């Protein structure tokens, strides 16, 4: 769950250029940054990727079916449902239409001419409530040191992602990563713990940078993290591990350090979660088992899928 940014971001979906510029100008005057889009498909992509603080949808513009986009966001387990969604419409609004918008998940439905001052006041109230909710409950879901999801949050999100993958017959992959060999005795020196913590923090940062916005990253132990990757098969899991390994090596070289951190990864993936009959938790267990098996060997930097074991 995202901590509120200093400058809140509005995702403004409107195909009318003049109207879009007008809305953007008002939001910017009230301290918002604005990302403007013109299609429903791009709105759905950016709503997940940019982590907006407000989504504004203009009804009746080209392919942008505002109610459909609003409902899709409401059904997306990776969209932050504390983000207010506002729908505006240039046509007269009937009670039936307004009720349909609220049923789709809209927080507010406005007809033109929009009372922008009233809208800004409502959004300010929404943002205060959202900030307080994050402050009170965010620590339960996000690890304060790494910025990754906690195990409890991961379990909840994994259930939601798994349910969607089953409905759509999509692939699902899990990757577990460790920065050192826990099967071996730790190095006995004063700074060993600090070195291990720094290595894990580096890998956590790289995972956030090089994974997709749809991937769910969680901190499971002192030296282990897990990535649940929707719509990803075994080949996709290998590509993810390869990206992380190259990024770790480049980071070490840029800092003038020897690439000795190492990155061990276990993974498990299915081409169709529904057909596999598995739960996401089982993929996590299998990926962890593969990593456990890998750590028993002498390979310093490797990846292994449970399905690759004899």
Coordinates of C-alpha atoms in Angstrom, one line a residue:
X1 CA 0.0 0.0 0.0
X2 CA 1.4 3.3 -1.1
X3 CA 2.3 6.1 1.4
X4 CA 0.7 9.4 0.4
X5 CA 3.1 11.4 -1.8
X6 CA 4.1 15.0 -1.1
X7 CA 2.4 15.9 -4.4
X8 CA -0.8 13.9 -4.9
X9 CA -1.3 12.4 -8.4
X10 CA -4.6 12.6 -10.4
X11 CA -5.2 10.1 -13.2
X12 CA -7.4 12.2 -15.5
X13 CA -9.2 10.1 -18.2
X14 CA -10.9 12.3 -20.8
X15 CA -10.8 12.4 -24.6
X16 CA -11.9 16.0 -25.0
X17 CA -8.7 18.0 -25.2
X18 CA -10.2 21.3 -24.0
X19 CA -12.1 19.7 -21.1
X20 CA -9.0 17.7 -20.1
X21 CA -6.8 20.7 -20.1
X22 CA -9.4 22.6 -18.1
X23 CA -9.7 19.9 -15.4
X24 CA -5.9 19.6 -15.3
X25 CA -5.4 23.3 -14.8
X26 CA -7.8 23.3 -11.8
X27 CA -6.2 20.3 -10.2
X28 CA -2.7 21.7 -10.7
X29 CA -3.8 25.0 -9.0
X30 CA -4.9 22.9 -6.0
X31 CA -1.5 21.2 -5.7
X32 CA -2.0 18.0 -7.7
X33 CA 0.2 16.5 -10.3
X34 CA -1.9 15.3 -13.3
X35 CA -1.5 12.3 -15.7
X36 CA -3.9 12.7 -18.6
X37 CA -5.1 9.7 -20.6
X38 CA -7.6 9.2 -23.5
X39 CA -8.6 5.6 -23.6
X40 CA -10.2 3.2 -21.2
X41 CA -7.5 0.5 -21.7
X42 CA -4.7 2.9 -20.9
X43 CA -6.5 4.2 -17.9
X44 CA -6.6 0.6 -16.5
X45 CA -2.9 0.1 -17.2
X46 CA -1.9 3.4 -15.6
X47 CA -4.2 3.1 -12.6
X48 CA -2.1 0.2 -11.5
X49 CA 1.3 1.4 -12.7
X50 CA 1.2 5.0 -11.4
X51 CA -0.5 4.5 -8.1
X52 CA -2.7 7.6 -8.3
X53 CA -4.3 9.4 -5.4
X54 CA -7.4 10.2 -7.4
X55 CA -8.9 8.8 -10.6
X56 CA -11.3 11.1 -12.6
X57 CA -13.2 9.5 -15.5
X58 CA -15.2 11.5 -18.0
X59 CA -18.3 9.5 -19.2
X60 CA -19.2 9.2 -22.9
X61 CA -15.9 9.8 -24.5
X62 CA -15.0 7.4 -27.3
X63 CA -14.0 4.0 -26.0
X64 CA -13.9 5.3 -22.4
X65 CA -16.9 3.7 -20.7
X66 CA -16.4 5.3 -17.4
X67 CA -18.7 2.9 -15.5
X68 CA -17.0 -0.1 -17.0
X69 CA -13.5 1.3 -16.1
X70 CA -14.7 2.0 -12.6
X71 CA -16.1 -1.5 -12.2
X72 CA -12.9 -3.0 -13.6
X73 CA -10.8 -1.0 -11.1
X74 CA -13.1 -2.1 -8.3
X75 CA -12.5 -5.8 -9.3
X76 CA -8.8 -5.4 -9.6
X77 CA -7.1 -6.8 -6.4
X78 CA -3.9 -4.9 -7.2
X79 CA -5.6 -1.5 -7.4
X80 CA -5.7 0.5 -4.1
X81 CA -9.4 0.6 -3.3
X82 CA -8.9 3.5 -0.9
X83 CA -8.2 5.7 -4.0
X84 CA -11.4 7.8 -4.7
X85 CA -12.9 7.4 -8.2
X86 CA -14.8 10.4 -9.6
X87 CA -17.0 10.2 -12.7
X88 CA -18.1 13.3 -14.6
X89 CA -20.6 13.6 -17.4
X90 CA -21.6 16.2 -19.9
X91 CA -25.1 14.8 -20.3
X92 CA -27.9 15.1 -17.8
X93 CA -27.7 12.6 -15.1
X94 CA -30.7 10.5 -14.1
X95 CA -31.1 8.9 -10.7
X96 CA -30.7 5.5 -12.3
X97 CA -27.4 6.5 -13.9
X98 CA -26.0 7.9 -10.7
X99 CA -27.0 4.8 -8.8
X100 CA -25.3 2.6 -11.4
X101 CA -22.1 4.7 -11.0
X102 CA -22.1 4.2 -7.2
X103 CA -22.8 0.5 -7.7
X104 CA -19.7 0.4 -10.0
X105 CA -17.6 1.8 -7.2
X106 CA -17.6 5.5 -7.9
X107 CA -17.0 7.8 -4.9
X108 CA -18.6 10.8 -6.6
X109 CA -20.7 11.4 -9.8
X110 CA -20.8 14.9 -11.2
X111 CA -22.7 16.4 -14.1
X112 CA -21.5 19.5 -16.0
X113 CA -21.0 22.2 -15.2
X114 CA -19.0 20.6 -12.4
X115 CA -18.7 22.5 -9.1
X116 CA -14.9 22.2 -9.0
X117 CA -14.5 24.0 -5.7
X118 CA -17.0 21.6 -4.0
X119 CA -15.2 18.7 -5.7
X120 CA -11.8 19.8 -4.4
X121 CA -13.2 20.1 -0.8
X122 CA -14.6 16.6 -1.0
X123 CA -11.3 15.2 -2.4
X124 CA -9.4 16.9 0.4
X125 CA -11.7 15.1 2.9
X126 CA -11.2 11.8 1.1
X127 CA -7.4 12.3 1.1
X128 CA -7.3 13.0 4.9
X129 CA -9.3 9.9 5.6
X130 CA -7.1 7.8 3.4
X131 CA -3.9 9.2 5.0
X132 CA -5.3 8.4 8.5
X133 CA -6.2 4.9 7.4
X134 CA -2.7 4.3 6.0
X135 CA -1.1 5.7 9.1
X136 CA -3.1 3.5 11.4
X137 CA -3.1 0.3 9.4
X138 CA -0.3 0.6 6.9
X139 CA 2.3 -0.9 9.2
X140 CA 0.3 -4.1 9.4
X141 CA 0.6 -4.5 5.6
X142 CA 4.0 -3.0 4.8
X143 CA 7.4 -3.7 6.3
X144 CA 8.8 -0.4 7.5
X145 CA 12.4 -1.2 6.7
X146 CA 12.1 -2.7 3.3
X147 CA 8.9 -1.2 2.0
X148 CA 7.7 -4.7 1.0
X149 CA 4.4 -6.3 2.0
X150 CA 4.4 -8.3 5.3
X151 CA 3.5 -12.0 5.3
X152 CA 0.0 -11.3 6.4
X153 CA -0.6 -8.8 3.6
X154 CA 1.0 -11.2 1.1
X155 CA -1.4 -14.0 2.1
X156 CA -4.4 -11.8 1.6
X157 CA -3.3 -10.4 -1.8
X158 CA -2.2 -13.9 -2.9
X159 CA -5.8 -15.2 -2.4
X160 CA -7.2 -12.3 -4.5
X161 CA -4.7 -12.8 -7.3
X162 CA -5.2 -16.5 -7.2
X163 CA -9.0 -16.1 -7.5
X164 CA -8.6 -13.9 -10.5
X165 CA -6.1 -16.3 -12.2
X166 CA -8.5 -19.2 -11.7
X167 CA -11.4 -17.2 -13.2
X168 CA -9.3 -16.2 -16.3
X169 CA -7.3 -19.5 -16.6
X170 CA -4.1 -17.5 -16.4
X171 CA -0.6 -18.7 -15.5
X172 CA 0.9 -17.8 -12.1
X173 CA 4.5 -17.9 -10.8
X174 CA 6.2 -17.5 -7.5
X175 CA 9.9 -16.7 -7.0
X176 CA 11.6 -16.8 -3.6
X177 CA 15.0 -15.1 -3.3
X178 CA 17.7 -15.2 -0.8
X179 CA 20.9 -13.1 -0.6
X180 CA 23.0 -15.6 1.3
X181 CA 23.2 -19.3 2.2
X182 CA 21.2 -19.8 5.4
X183 CA 22.3 -23.5 5.5
X184 CA 25.8 -22.5 6.4
X185 CA 27.0 -21.0 9.7
X186 CA 27.1 -17.2 9.7
X187 CA 30.3 -15.3 9.6
X188 CA 31.6 -14.5 13.1
X189 CA 32.5 -10.9 12.9
X190 CA 31.1 -7.7 14.3
X191 CA 29.8 -6.3 11.1
X192 CA 28.4 -9.5 9.6
X193 CA 24.8 -8.7 10.6
X194 CA 25.1 -5.2 9.1
X195 CA 26.5 -6.6 5.9
X196 CA 23.7 -9.1 5.6
X197 CA 21.1 -6.4 6.3
X198 CA 22.6 -4.1 3.7
X199 CA 22.7 -6.9 1.1
X200 CA 19.0 -7.7 1.7
X201 CA 18.0 -4.1 1.5
X202 CA 19.8 -3.7 -1.8
X203 CA 18.1 -6.8 -3.3
X204 CA 14.7 -5.6 -2.0
X205 CA 15.2 -2.2 -3.7
X206 CA 16.2 -3.9 -7.0
X207 CA 13.1 -6.2 -6.8
X208 CA 10.8 -3.2 -6.4
X209 CA 12.6 -1.5 -9.4
X210 CA 12.8 -4.4 -11.8
X211 CA 9.6 -6.3 -11.1
X212 CA 6.3 -5.3 -12.6
X213 CA 3.7 -3.2 -10.8
X214 CA 1.4 -6.2 -10.9
X215 CA 3.9 -8.4 -9.0
X216 CA 3.4 -8.7 -5.2
X217 CA 6.6 -8.5 -3.2
X218 CA 6.8 -9.6 0.4
X219 CA 9.4 -9.8 3.2
X220 CA 9.3 -13.3 4.7
X221 CA 12.4 -13.5 6.8
X222 CA 15.7 -11.8 7.6
X223 CA 17.2 -12.9 4.3
X224 CA 14.4 -14.0 2.1
X225 CA 11.7 -12.3 0.0
X226 CA 9.0 -13.7 -2.2
X227 CA 7.5 -12.4 -5.5
X228 CA 4.1 -13.6 -6.7
X229 CA 3.9 -12.8 -10.5
X230 CA 0.4 -12.9 -12.1
X231 CA 0.1 -13.9 -15.7
X232 CA 3.6 -15.3 -15.6
X233 CA 4.8 -18.8 -16.6
X234 CA 8.1 -20.6 -15.8
X235 CA 9.9 -18.8 -18.7
X236 CA 8.7 -15.5 -17.3
X237 CA 9.9 -16.4 -13.8
X238 CA 13.4 -17.2 -15.2
X239 CA 13.4 -13.8 -17.1
X240 CA 12.6 -12.0 -13.9
X241 CA 15.4 -13.8 -12.0
X242 CA 17.8 -12.9 -14.8
X243 CA 16.8 -9.2 -14.7
X244 CA 17.4 -9.1 -11.0
X245 CA 20.7 -10.9 -11.2
X246 CA 22.0 -8.5 -13.9
X247 CA 20.8 -5.5 -12.0
X248 CA 22.5 -6.7 -8.8
X249 CA 25.8 -7.2 -10.7
X250 CA 25.5 -3.7 -12.3
X251 CA 24.8 -2.1 -8.9
X252 CA 27.8 -3.7 -7.4
X253 CA 30.1 -2.6 -10.2
X254 CA 28.7 0.9 -10.2
X255 CA 29.6 1.1 -6.5
X256 CA 33.1 -0.2 -7.2
X257 CA 32.4 -3.4 -5.2
X258 CA 33.1 -7.0 -6.1
X259 CA 29.9 -8.9 -7.1
X260 CA 30.0 -11.2 -4.0
X261 CA 26.5 -10.6 -2.7
X262 CA 25.0 -13.5 -4.7
X263 CA 21.4 -14.1 -5.5
X264 CA 19.8 -17.5 -5.1
X265 CA 16.3 -18.1 -6.3
X266 CA 13.8 -20.8 -6.3
X267 CA 10.6 -20.7 -8.4
X268 CA 7.5 -22.6 -9.2
X269 CA 5.0 -21.8 -12.0
X270 CA 1.9 -23.2 -13.6
X271 CA 0.5 -22.4 -17.1
X272 CA -3.1 -22.4 -15.9
X273 CA -3.8 -22.1 -12.2
X274 CA -7.4 -23.3 -12.6
X275 CA -6.2 -26.5 -14.4
X276 CA -3.4 -27.1 -11.9
X277 CA -5.7 -27.4 -9.0
X278 CA -3.1 -25.6 -6.8
X279 CA -3.5 -22.7 -4.4
X280 CA -1.1 -19.7 -4.6
X281 CA 0.2 -20.8 -1.1
X282 CA 1.3 -24.1 -2.6
X283 CA 3.3 -22.3 -5.3
X284 CA 5.0 -20.3 -2.5
X285 CA 5.8 -23.5 -0.7
X286 CA 7.2 -25.2 -3.8
X287 CA 9.3 -22.2 -4.7
X288 CA 10.6 -22.1 -1.1
X289 CA 11.4 -25.8 -1.3
X290 CA 13.4 -25.3 -4.5
X291 CA 15.4 -22.5 -2.8
X292 CA 16.0 -24.7 0.3
X293 CA 17.3 -27.5 -2.0
X294 CA 19.5 -25.0 -3.9
X295 CA 21.1 -23.7 -0.7
X296 CA 22.2 -27.2 0.2
X297 CA 24.6 -27.2 -2.8
X298 CA 27.8 -25.2 -3.5
X299 CA 26.5 -23.1 -6.4
X300 CA 27.1 -19.5 -5.3
X301 CA 24.6 -17.8 -7.6
X302 CA 21.8 -19.9 -9.2
X303 CA 18.1 -20.4 -9.7
X304 CA 16.1 -23.6 -9.5
X305 CA 12.5 -24.6 -10.2
X306 CA 11.0 -27.3 -8.1
X307 CA 9.8 -28.9 -11.3
X308 CA 13.4 -29.3 -12.4
X309 CA 14.3 -31.5 -9.5
X310 CA 14.5 -35.3 -10.2

